[in-house]
Coordinates of C-alpha atoms in Angstrom, one line a residue:
X75 CA 0.2 62.2 -34.9
X76 CA 0.4 65.8 -35.0
X77 CA 2.7 67.7 -37.5
X78 CA 5.7 69.9 -36.3
X79 CA 5.1 72.2 -39.3
X80 CA 2.1 72.9 -41.7
X81 CA 2.4 75.1 -44.7
X82 CA -1.0 75.9 -46.1
X83 CA -3.1 78.1 -48.5
X84 CA -0.6 77.9 -51.3
X85 CA 0.3 76.3 -54.7
X86 CA 2.3 73.2 -54.1
X87 CA 4.7 72.0 -56.9
X88 CA 5.3 68.4 -56.0
X89 CA 7.2 67.2 -59.1
X90 CA 5.2 64.1 -58.5
X91 CA 3.4 63.1 -61.7
X92 CA 0.9 60.8 -59.9
X93 CA -0.7 63.4 -57.7
X94 CA -3.0 66.3 -58.5
X95 CA -3.0 69.9 -57.1
X96 CA -2.3 70.4 -53.5
X97 CA -2.4 73.5 -51.3
X98 CA -1.0 72.2 -48.0
X99 CA 2.0 70.1 -46.7
X100 CA 2.5 68.7 -43.3
X101 CA 6.0 68.0 -41.8
X102 CA 7.0 66.0 -38.8
X103 CA 10.4 64.7 -37.6
X104 CA 12.0 66.4 -40.6
X105 CA 10.1 64.4 -43.2
X106 CA 6.9 65.1 -45.1
X107 CA 4.0 63.7 -43.2
X108 CA 1.2 64.5 -45.7
X109 CA 0.4 66.4 -49.0
X110 CA -3.1 67.6 -49.8
X111 CA -5.5 70.3 -49.1
X112 CA -7.8 71.3 -46.1
X113 CA -7.7 67.6 -44.9
X114 CA -4.2 68.0 -44.0
X115 CA -4.9 70.7 -41.5
X116 CA -6.3 68.0 -39.3
X117 CA -2.7 67.2 -38.5
X118 CA -2.3 70.6 -36.7
X119 CA -1.9 70.1 -33.0
X120 CA -1.0 72.5 -30.1
X121 CA 2.6 72.4 -30.9
X122 CA 2.3 72.8 -34.7
X123 CA 3.7 75.8 -36.4
X124 CA 1.4 76.9 -39.1
X125 CA 2.6 79.0 -42.1
X126 CA 0.2 80.8 -44.4
X127 CA 1.6 80.7 -47.9
X128 CA -0.9 83.3 -49.0
X129 CA -1.0 81.9 -52.5
X130 CA 2.7 81.6 -52.9
X131 CA 4.4 78.7 -54.5
X132 CA 5.9 75.9 -52.4
X133 CA 8.3 73.4 -54.1
X134 CA 11.0 71.0 -53.2
X135 CA 14.4 72.6 -52.4
X136 CA 16.6 73.4 -55.4
X137 CA 19.6 71.1 -56.0
X138 CA 22.5 72.4 -57.9
X139 CA 24.2 69.5 -59.8
X140 CA 27.4 71.3 -60.7
X141 CA 28.8 74.2 -58.5
X142 CA 32.0 75.1 -56.9
X143 CA 30.8 76.3 -53.5
X144 CA 34.1 76.7 -51.6
X145 CA 35.7 78.5 -54.4
X146 CA 32.7 80.8 -55.0
X147 CA 32.5 81.6 -51.2
X148 CA 36.3 82.2 -51.0
X149 CA 36.2 84.6 -54.1
X150 CA 33.4 86.6 -52.4
X151 CA 36.1 87.7 -50.0
X152 CA 38.7 88.6 -52.7
X153 CA 38.8 91.2 -55.4
X154 CA 35.3 90.7 -56.9
X155 CA 34.8 91.8 -60.5
X156 CA 31.4 90.1 -60.9
X157 CA 28.3 91.9 -62.0
X158 CA 29.7 94.2 -64.6
X159 CA 31.5 94.1 -68.0
X160 CA 32.8 97.7 -67.6
X161 CA 36.6 97.9 -67.9
X162 CA 36.8 101.2 -66.1
X163 CA 34.8 99.7 -63.3
X164 CA 37.2 96.6 -63.2
X165 CA 40.1 98.9 -62.7
X166 CA 38.5 101.0 -60.2
X167 CA 37.7 97.7 -58.1
X168 CA 41.2 96.4 -58.6
X169 CA 42.8 99.9 -57.3
X170 CA 40.4 100.2 -54.4
X171 CA 40.9 96.6 -53.2
X172 CA 44.7 96.9 -53.5
X173 CA 44.5 100.2 -51.6
X174 CA 42.4 98.6 -49.0
X175 CA 44.7 95.6 -48.5
X176 CA 48.2 97.2 -48.4
X177 CA 49.8 94.1 -46.7
X178 CA 48.7 91.6 -49.3
X179 CA 51.7 90.2 -51.3
X180 CA 49.4 89.4 -54.2
X181 CA 46.1 91.0 -55.3
X182 CA 44.0 88.0 -56.4
X183 CA 40.3 87.5 -57.2
X184 CA 38.2 87.4 -60.4
X185 CA 35.0 87.6 -62.2
X186 CA 35.9 89.6 -65.2
X187 CA 34.2 89.1 -68.6
X188 CA 36.2 88.4 -71.8
X189 CA 33.7 90.7 -73.7
X190 CA 35.3 93.7 -71.9
X191 CA 38.4 93.4 -74.0
X192 CA 39.2 93.6 -77.6
X193 CA 39.2 89.9 -78.9
X194 CA 38.6 88.8 -75.4
X195 CA 42.3 89.2 -74.4
X196 CA 43.1 91.4 -71.4
X197 CA 46.3 93.6 -71.3
X198 CA 48.9 93.5 -68.5
X199 CA 49.5 97.3 -68.8
X200 CA 46.0 98.0 -67.6
X201 CA 46.7 96.3 -64.4
X202 CA 50.3 98.0 -64.1
X203 CA 48.4 101.3 -64.1
X204 CA 46.4 100.7 -61.0
X205 CA 48.8 98.2 -59.2
X206 CA 52.3 99.0 -60.3
X207 CA 54.4 97.4 -57.6
X208 CA 52.7 94.2 -56.7
X209 CA 51.8 90.9 -58.7
X210 CA 48.0 90.7 -59.7
X211 CA 46.3 87.4 -60.7
X212 CA 42.5 87.7 -61.6
X213 CA 40.6 84.8 -62.8
X214 CA 37.9 85.4 -65.6
X215 CA 34.3 84.5 -64.8
X216 CA 34.4 81.1 -66.6
X217 CA 37.6 80.2 -64.6
X218 CA 39.3 79.1 -67.7
X219 CA 41.5 82.0 -68.1
X220 CA 43.5 84.6 -65.9
X221 CA 44.5 88.4 -66.2
X222 CA 47.9 89.1 -64.8
X223 CA 50.0 92.3 -64.7
X224 CA 53.8 92.6 -65.7
X225 CA 55.0 91.9 -62.2
X226 CA 53.2 88.6 -62.0
X227 CA 54.8 87.6 -65.4
X228 CA 58.2 88.7 -64.2
X229 CA 58.0 86.7 -61.0
X230 CA 56.8 83.7 -63.0
X231 CA 59.7 84.1 -65.6
X232 CA 57.3 84.3 -68.6
X233 CA 58.7 86.1 -71.6
X234 CA 58.6 85.7 -75.5
X235 CA 60.8 82.5 -75.3
X236 CA 58.4 80.6 -72.8
X237 CA 56.5 77.8 -74.7
X238 CA 52.8 77.2 -74.3
X239 CA 51.9 74.3 -72.1
X240 CA 50.3 71.3 -73.8
X241 CA 47.0 71.9 -72.1
X242 CA 47.0 75.8 -72.4
X243 CA 48.0 79.0 -74.1
X244 CA 49.8 82.2 -73.3
X245 CA 48.1 85.2 -75.1
X246 CA 50.9 87.0 -76.8
X247 CA 51.6 90.2 -78.6
X248 CA 52.9 90.1 -82.3
X249 CA 56.4 89.9 -81.1
X250 CA 55.7 87.0 -78.8
X251 CA 55.8 88.7 -75.5
X252 CA 53.0 87.8 -73.0
X253 CA 50.0 90.1 -73.4
X254 CA 48.5 89.5 -70.0
X255 CA 46.1 86.7 -70.5
X256 CA 46.7 83.0 -69.6
X257 CA 44.3 80.3 -71.0
X258 CA 43.6 76.9 -69.4
X259 CA 46.8 75.2 -68.3
X260 CA 48.9 78.3 -68.7
X261 CA 47.2 79.8 -65.7
X262 CA 49.2 77.4 -63.5
X263 CA 52.4 79.0 -64.7
X264 CA 51.6 82.0 -62.5
X265 CA 48.9 80.4 -60.2
X266 CA 51.7 78.3 -58.6
X267 CA 53.3 81.3 -57.0
X268 CA 50.0 82.6 -55.2
X269 CA 50.1 82.4 -51.4
X270 CA 48.2 79.3 -50.3
X271 CA 44.6 79.9 -49.0
X272 CA 44.5 78.6 -45.5
X273 CA 42.2 75.9 -44.4
X274 CA 40.4 78.4 -42.1
X275 CA 39.8 80.6 -45.1
X276 CA 38.4 77.6 -47.0
X277 CA 36.0 76.6 -44.3
X278 CA 35.0 80.3 -44.0
X279 CA 34.3 80.4 -47.7
X280 CA 32.2 77.3 -47.5
X281 CA 30.0 78.5 -44.6
X282 CA 29.7 81.9 -46.7
X283 CA 28.7 79.9 -49.6
X284 CA 26.1 77.9 -47.8
X285 CA 24.3 80.9 -46.4
X286 CA 24.3 82.3 -49.9
X287 CA 23.0 79.1 -51.4
X288 CA 20.4 78.6 -48.8
X289 CA 19.2 82.1 -49.4
X290 CA 18.6 81.1 -53.0
X291 CA 16.5 78.0 -52.0
X292 CA 19.3 75.6 -52.5
X293 CA 19.2 72.7 -50.0
X294 CA 21.6 70.3 -51.7
X295 CA 24.5 70.5 -54.3
X296 CA 27.3 68.5 -56.1
X297 CA 30.6 70.1 -55.8
X298 CA 32.4 69.5 -59.1
X299 CA 36.0 69.7 -57.8
X300 CA 37.1 67.8 -54.6
X301 CA 40.8 66.8 -54.1
X302 CA 41.6 68.8 -57.3
X303 CA 45.1 69.0 -58.9
X304 CA 46.3 70.2 -62.3
X305 CA 46.5 73.7 -60.9
X306 CA 43.2 73.9 -59.2
X307 CA 42.7 74.4 -55.4
X308 CA 41.9 71.5 -53.2
X309 CA 38.9 72.4 -51.1
X310 CA 38.1 68.9 -49.6
X311 CA 39.4 69.9 -46.2
X312 CA 36.8 72.5 -45.8
X313 CA 33.9 70.0 -46.5
X314 CA 35.5 67.4 -44.1
X315 CA 35.7 69.9 -41.3
X316 CA 32.2 71.3 -41.8
X317 CA 30.6 67.8 -42.1
X318 CA 32.4 66.3 -39.2
X319 CA 31.5 69.4 -36.9
X320 CA 28.0 69.5 -38.0
X321 CA 28.2 72.9 -39.7
X322 CA 27.3 71.5 -43.1
X323 CA 23.5 71.9 -43.2
X324 CA 23.2 71.2 -47.0
X325 CA 23.4 67.7 -48.4
X326 CA 26.7 67.6 -50.5
X327 CA 27.9 65.1 -53.2
X328 CA 31.6 65.7 -53.6
X329 CA 32.9 64.9 -57.2
X330 CA 36.5 63.7 -56.8
X331 CA 38.8 65.2 -59.3
X332 CA 40.5 63.0 -62.1
X333 CA 44.0 64.0 -62.4
X334 CA 44.4 64.4 -66.3
X335 CA 48.1 63.9 -66.1
X336 CA 47.8 60.5 -64.5
X337 CA 46.0 57.2 -65.5
X338 CA 44.2 54.4 -64.0
X339 CA 46.8 54.1 -61.2
X340 CA 44.9 56.9 -59.3
X341 CA 41.7 54.9 -59.0
X342 CA 42.8 53.1 -55.7
X343 CA 43.4 56.6 -54.3
X344 CA 39.9 57.6 -55.4
X345 CA 38.5 54.7 -53.6
X346 CA 40.2 55.8 -50.5
X347 CA 39.2 59.4 -50.8
X348 CA 35.5 58.2 -51.3
X349 CA 35.8 56.5 -47.8
X350 CA 37.5 59.4 -46.3
X351 CA 35.2 62.2 -47.5
X352 CA 32.0 60.5 -47.0
X353 CA 30.9 61.5 -43.5
X354 CA 27.7 63.2 -42.2
X355 CA 25.9 65.2 -44.8
X356 CA 28.9 64.7 -47.2
X357 CA 29.1 61.8 -49.7
X358 CA 31.9 61.6 -52.2
X359 CA 31.2 58.9 -54.8
X360 CA 31.4 60.8 -58.0
X361 CA 34.4 61.5 -60.2
X362 CA 34.8 64.7 -62.1
X363 CA 36.5 64.2 -65.6
X364 CA 37.2 67.4 -67.3
X365 CA 37.3 66.6 -71.0
X366 CA 37.8 69.9 -72.7
X367 CA 37.8 73.7 -72.1
X368 CA 35.5 76.4 -73.2
X369 CA 34.5 77.7 -76.7
X370 CA 35.4 81.4 -76.2
X371 CA 39.0 80.7 -75.9
X372 CA 38.8 78.0 -78.4
X373 CA 39.6 75.0 -76.3
X374 CA 36.2 73.2 -76.2
X375 CA 36.6 70.1 -78.2
X376 CA 34.6 70.4 -81.4
X377 CA 34.0 68.0 -84.3
X378 CA 34.8 71.0 -86.8
X379 CA 37.7 73.4 -86.6
X380 CA 37.3 76.8 -85.1
X381 CA 37.0 79.9 -87.5
X382 CA 39.4 82.9 -87.4
X383 CA 38.3 86.5 -87.3
X384 CA 38.0 86.5 -91.1
X385 CA 35.7 83.4 -91.0
X386 CA 38.2 81.1 -92.4
X387 CA 38.7 77.5 -91.0
X388 CA 41.7 77.2 -88.6
X389 CA 43.7 74.0 -87.8
X390 CA 42.3 74.2 -84.2
X391 CA 39.2 72.1 -83.1
X392 CA 39.9 72.5 -79.4
X393 CA 41.5 70.2 -76.8
X394 CA 40.8 66.7 -75.5
X395 CA 42.3 66.8 -72.1
X396 CA 42.0 63.1 -71.7
X397 CA 42.7 60.6 -74.4
X398 CA 39.5 59.3 -75.7
X399 CA 40.6 55.6 -75.8
X400 CA 42.0 55.9 -72.3
X401 CA 38.8 57.6 -71.3
X402 CA 36.8 54.5 -72.1
X403 CA 38.9 52.3 -69.9
X404 CA 38.9 54.8 -67.0
X405 CA 35.2 55.1 -67.0
X406 CA 34.6 51.5 -67.3
X407 CA 36.8 50.8 -64.2
X408 CA 35.2 53.6 -62.3
X409 CA 31.8 52.3 -63.0
X410 CA 32.8 48.9 -61.9
X411 CA 33.6 50.3 -58.5
X412 CA 30.2 52.1 -58.3
X413 CA 31.6 55.7 -59.0
X414 CA 29.5 58.0 -60.9
X415 CA 31.1 59.7 -63.8
X416 CA 30.6 63.5 -63.8
X417 CA 31.9 64.9 -67.2
X418 CA 32.8 68.4 -68.1
X419 CA 31.9 68.2 -71.8
X420 CA 31.4 71.4 -73.6
X421 CA 32.2 71.0 -77.3
X422 CA 30.4 68.3 -79.4
X423 CA 33.5 66.1 -79.6
X424 CA 33.8 66.2 -76.0
X425 CA 30.1 65.2 -75.5
X426 CA 30.6 62.3 -77.9
X427 CA 33.8 61.2 -76.2
X428 CA 32.0 61.1 -72.9
X429 CA 29.1 59.1 -74.3
X430 CA 31.4 56.8 -75.9
X431 CA 33.2 56.2 -72.5
X432 CA 29.6 55.7 -70.9
X433 CA 28.8 53.2 -73.6
X434 CA 32.0 51.3 -73.0
X435 CA 31.1 51.0 -69.3
X436 CA 27.7 49.8 -70.0
X437 CA 28.9 47.2 -72.5
X438 CA 31.5 46.0 -70.0
X439 CA 29.6 46.2 -66.7
X440 CA 26.0 46.3 -67.6
X441 CA 23.6 49.0 -66.6
X442 CA 24.8 49.7 -63.1
X443 CA 23.0 52.4 -61.0
X444 CA 25.8 54.9 -61.3
X445 CA 23.9 57.6 -62.9
X446 CA 26.6 59.3 -65.2
X447 CA 25.9 62.9 -66.2
X448 CA 27.5 65.3 -68.7
X449 CA 27.6 69.0 -67.8
X450 CA 27.7 72.1 -69.8
X451 CA 26.7 70.8 -73.2
X452 CA 27.2 73.8 -75.2
X453 CA 27.2 72.0 -78.5
X454 CA 25.6 68.6 -78.9
X455 CA 25.7 67.0 -82.3
X456 CA 22.1 65.8 -83.2
X457 CA 23.2 62.2 -83.6
X458 CA 24.3 62.2 -80.0
X459 CA 21.1 63.6 -78.6
X460 CA 19.2 60.2 -78.3
X461 CA 22.2 58.5 -77.0
X462 CA 21.9 60.1 -73.6
X463 CA 18.6 58.2 -73.0
X464 CA 19.8 55.0 -74.6
X465 CA 22.7 54.9 -72.2
X466 CA 21.2 56.2 -69.1
X467 CA 23.2 59.4 -69.2
X468 CA 21.8 62.6 -67.7
X469 CA 22.1 66.1 -69.3
X470 CA 23.3 68.4 -66.6
X471 CA 22.2 71.9 -67.9
X472 CA 23.8 75.2 -67.1
X473 CA 20.7 77.0 -68.4
X474 CA 21.9 80.5 -67.6
X475 CA 24.5 80.3 -70.4
X476 CA 21.8 79.7 -73.2
X477 CA 21.2 83.5 -74.2
X478 CA 22.4 86.1 -76.3
X479 CA 25.2 88.4 -74.8
X480 CA 28.3 89.8 -76.0
X481 CA 30.5 86.8 -75.0
X482 CA 28.1 84.6 -77.0
X483 CA 27.5 87.0 -79.9
X484 CA 30.9 88.6 -80.3
X485 CA 33.5 85.8 -79.0
X486 CA 31.7 82.5 -79.8
X487 CA 29.2 82.5 -82.7
X488 CA 31.5 84.2 -85.1
X489 CA 34.2 81.5 -84.4
X490 CA 32.0 78.4 -84.8
X491 CA 31.1 76.5 -87.9
X492 CA 27.4 77.7 -88.4
X493 CA 26.1 74.2 -88.0
X494 CA 27.8 74.0 -84.7
X495 CA 26.5 77.4 -83.5
X496 CA 22.9 76.3 -84.3
X497 CA 23.3 73.4 -82.0
X498 CA 24.1 75.2 -78.7
X499 CA 22.4 74.3 -75.5
X500 CA 19.8 72.0 -77.2
X501 CA 17.7 71.7 -74.1
X502 CA 14.3 71.2 -76.1
X503 CA 15.9 68.5 -78.3
X504 CA 17.2 66.6 -75.2
X505 CA 13.9 66.8 -73.5
X506 CA 11.8 65.7 -76.5
X507 CA 14.3 62.7 -76.8
X508 CA 13.3 61.6 -73.3
X509 CA 16.7 62.5 -71.9
X510 CA 16.8 62.9 -68.0
X511 CA 17.5 66.6 -67.2
X512 CA 19.4 67.9 -64.3
X513 CA 20.6 71.4 -63.7
X514 CA 23.3 73.4 -62.1
X515 CA 25.0 76.9 -62.1
X516 CA 28.7 76.3 -62.1
X517 CA 28.9 79.2 -59.7
X518 CA 31.2 81.3 -59.4
X519 CA 31.3 81.1 -63.2
X520 CA 27.8 82.6 -63.3
X521 CA 25.2 83.2 -60.7
X522 CA 24.0 80.6 -58.5
X523 CA 20.4 81.8 -58.4
X524 CA 18.3 79.0 -59.8
X525 CA 15.4 81.4 -60.6
X526 CA 17.7 83.2 -62.9
X527 CA 18.7 80.0 -64.6
X528 CA 15.1 78.8 -64.9
X529 CA 14.2 82.2 -66.4
X530 CA 16.6 81.5 -69.2
X531 CA 15.6 77.8 -69.6
X532 CA 12.1 79.0 -70.3
X533 CA 12.8 82.3 -72.1
X534 CA 16.2 81.7 -73.7
X535 CA 17.2 85.3 -72.7
X536 CA 18.6 86.7 -69.5
X537 CA 16.0 88.5 -67.4
X538 CA 15.7 92.2 -68.5
X539 CA 18.4 91.9 -71.1
X540 CA 16.4 93.1 -74.0
X541 CA 17.9 90.5 -76.3
X542 CA 15.7 88.4 -78.5
X543 CA 15.4 84.6 -77.4
X544 CA 18.5 82.5 -78.4
X545 CA 17.5 79.5 -80.4
X546 CA 13.9 79.6 -79.2
X547 CA 12.9 76.1 -80.3
X548 CA 15.1 74.9 -77.5
X549 CA 13.0 76.4 -74.7
X550 CA 11.7 74.4 -71.8
X551 CA 8.3 74.9 -70.2
X552 CA 8.2 76.0 -66.6
X553 CA 7.3 72.8 -65.1
X554 CA 10.1 71.0 -66.9
X555 CA 12.7 73.5 -65.9
X556 CA 11.6 73.4 -62.3
X557 CA 11.7 69.8 -62.3
X558 CA 15.4 69.7 -63.6
X559 CA 16.5 72.0 -60.7
X560 CA 14.7 69.8 -58.2
X561 CA 13.8 66.1 -58.8
X562 CA 16.3 66.1 -61.8
X563 CA 19.2 67.1 -59.8
X564 CA 18.1 65.0 -56.8
X565 CA 18.3 61.9 -59.1
X566 CA 21.8 62.8 -60.3
X567 CA 22.9 63.5 -56.7
X568 CA 21.5 60.0 -55.7
X569 CA 19.5 61.8 -52.9
X570 CA 16.4 59.7 -53.7
X571 CA 14.3 60.9 -50.8
X572 CA 14.5 64.5 -52.0
X573 CA 13.5 66.4 -55.0
X574 CA 9.7 65.7 -54.6
X575 CA 7.1 66.8 -52.2
X576 CA 5.6 63.5 -51.2
X577 CA 4.9 61.6 -47.8
X578 CA 8.1 60.1 -46.4
X579 CA 10.5 62.3 -48.3
X580 CA 12.9 64.7 -46.5
X581 CA 11.3 68.1 -45.9
X582 CA 13.8 70.0 -48.0
X583 CA 11.4 72.8 -49.2
X584 CA 11.6 76.4 -50.6
X585 CA 8.8 79.0 -50.5
X586 CA 8.8 81.7 -53.3
X587 CA 7.6 85.1 -52.9
X588 CA 4.9 84.4 -55.6
X589 CA 3.3 81.7 -57.7
X590 CA 5.3 81.4 -60.8
X591 CA 2.6 79.7 -62.6
X592 CA 0.2 82.6 -62.1
X593 CA 2.3 85.1 -63.8
X594 CA 3.8 85.5 -67.3
X595 CA 7.0 83.5 -68.0
X596 CA 8.8 86.8 -68.7
X597 CA 8.6 87.6 -64.9
X598 CA 10.1 84.5 -63.6
X599 CA 13.3 86.4 -63.0
X600 CA 11.5 88.9 -60.7
X601 CA 10.8 86.0 -58.2
X602 CA 12.7 85.6 -55.0
X603 CA 13.0 83.1 -52.2
X604 CA 11.0 83.8 -49.1
X605 CA 12.0 80.7 -46.9
X606 CA 14.2 77.7 -47.2
X607 CA 13.9 74.5 -45.1
X608 CA 16.2 71.7 -44.6
X609 CA 14.8 68.5 -43.0
X610 CA 11.9 70.8 -41.9
X611 CA 14.1 73.3 -40.2
X612 CA 14.3 76.8 -41.4
X613 CA 17.7 77.7 -42.7
X614 CA 16.7 81.0 -44.4
X615 CA 13.9 83.5 -44.2
X616 CA 13.7 86.9 -46.1

């Protein structure tokens, strides 16, 4: 049997611990036929395409275990504030976008950083200056807050007398009037008025995102928010259309949203959604449970209270969006139905609540192969680190966040108890404890580029930032970081014939423009993707 494709003369990172070095991979019928060296070239026939890797690195396709692809792709077509923290640049972009779209009823988009504003709180008057007549609604880069102008507040009827919702906060001036920032559940007070994004726009956003993700070497992902409620957009119809029409080229796991305002009565609906949204390359057998918020707006659930600007303890230790006792019952029932639990757990109290829920499910149901995973893990109490392995729970790392930057240094560390601040993103501790590591980006919160995340995982600093390493004892080595972004995420995604280069596995592959192992680790972020293959078919070439 001859190969359809042979990639040779390179460095092959297989993630297979049982095999030695390889230079050549043969592919036939969309699957890996052989892995080896010169002997594999014997599979070359008259119809075989041969690619000379010229010393470059070949590895399994990257998989993103926590991403919001439709949301990210849709936002690329809106007012885009990503890539800068300069306030004047934000205002220029908002002004120019509004001028270029005079027929839009609302100006919407996002990507701004809290560090651009004093205390992380944006002012409505800034937007009033550049868009005086129309309402503006701009989500921040972590998607846990929004910046609005006065017109948007007026249309929503928000004033000094408006109470904060139970799951959010209206940023206010000393006299109680809204300042222009909305946190967590308060976002919905204005977001409910936005014109609905159409199905066609969602499908276009998904396809736009797919092109981008393929260009970054990503061949599969888990979308962390299908069938969303609680004020978040429902993007499930875009996936269903793309999957049924054959336009979905990636393998996608859909994490069905758990409505935190409801209880176990929604589980029969989730079972029906699992069946409906499993078609073609889409499989929706994960459930996303959002347990808390984020540290920089003081809604991540911590075991100790946040500090104020003077360094004194406050009465606030963050929010638990789902009652912890009820959570144990919900996860136990979901696990009994074969659902994977996918937790948003940022603070150490949220991490503990998630692990407690997994423990309850294991005690009731035994160790079923549901592969629960906890995403974000900004703060993990040392006592909880070994519980991951004991419970068979994976750590889903957003490695790009583990670095010094103004949002970390000015808006997070000063407001955490020192012991908590020293326990942030403990990747090294988790790895040394034998915890299974997966990785994702949370795009559009931050870049979807796995190479940038891997650079931070290894260096604990953004590429080219000039900052010192952030808690350097928590670094991962390059092979471990690469494995988390490939085999690790494939395990979490339950795509068991992907994530490794071995005979019989699907030929989801990525070729980089260099061999990462032959260069200093400080140059990982310089690398780029040269080619991406899905089932042996080229879906991207630089």
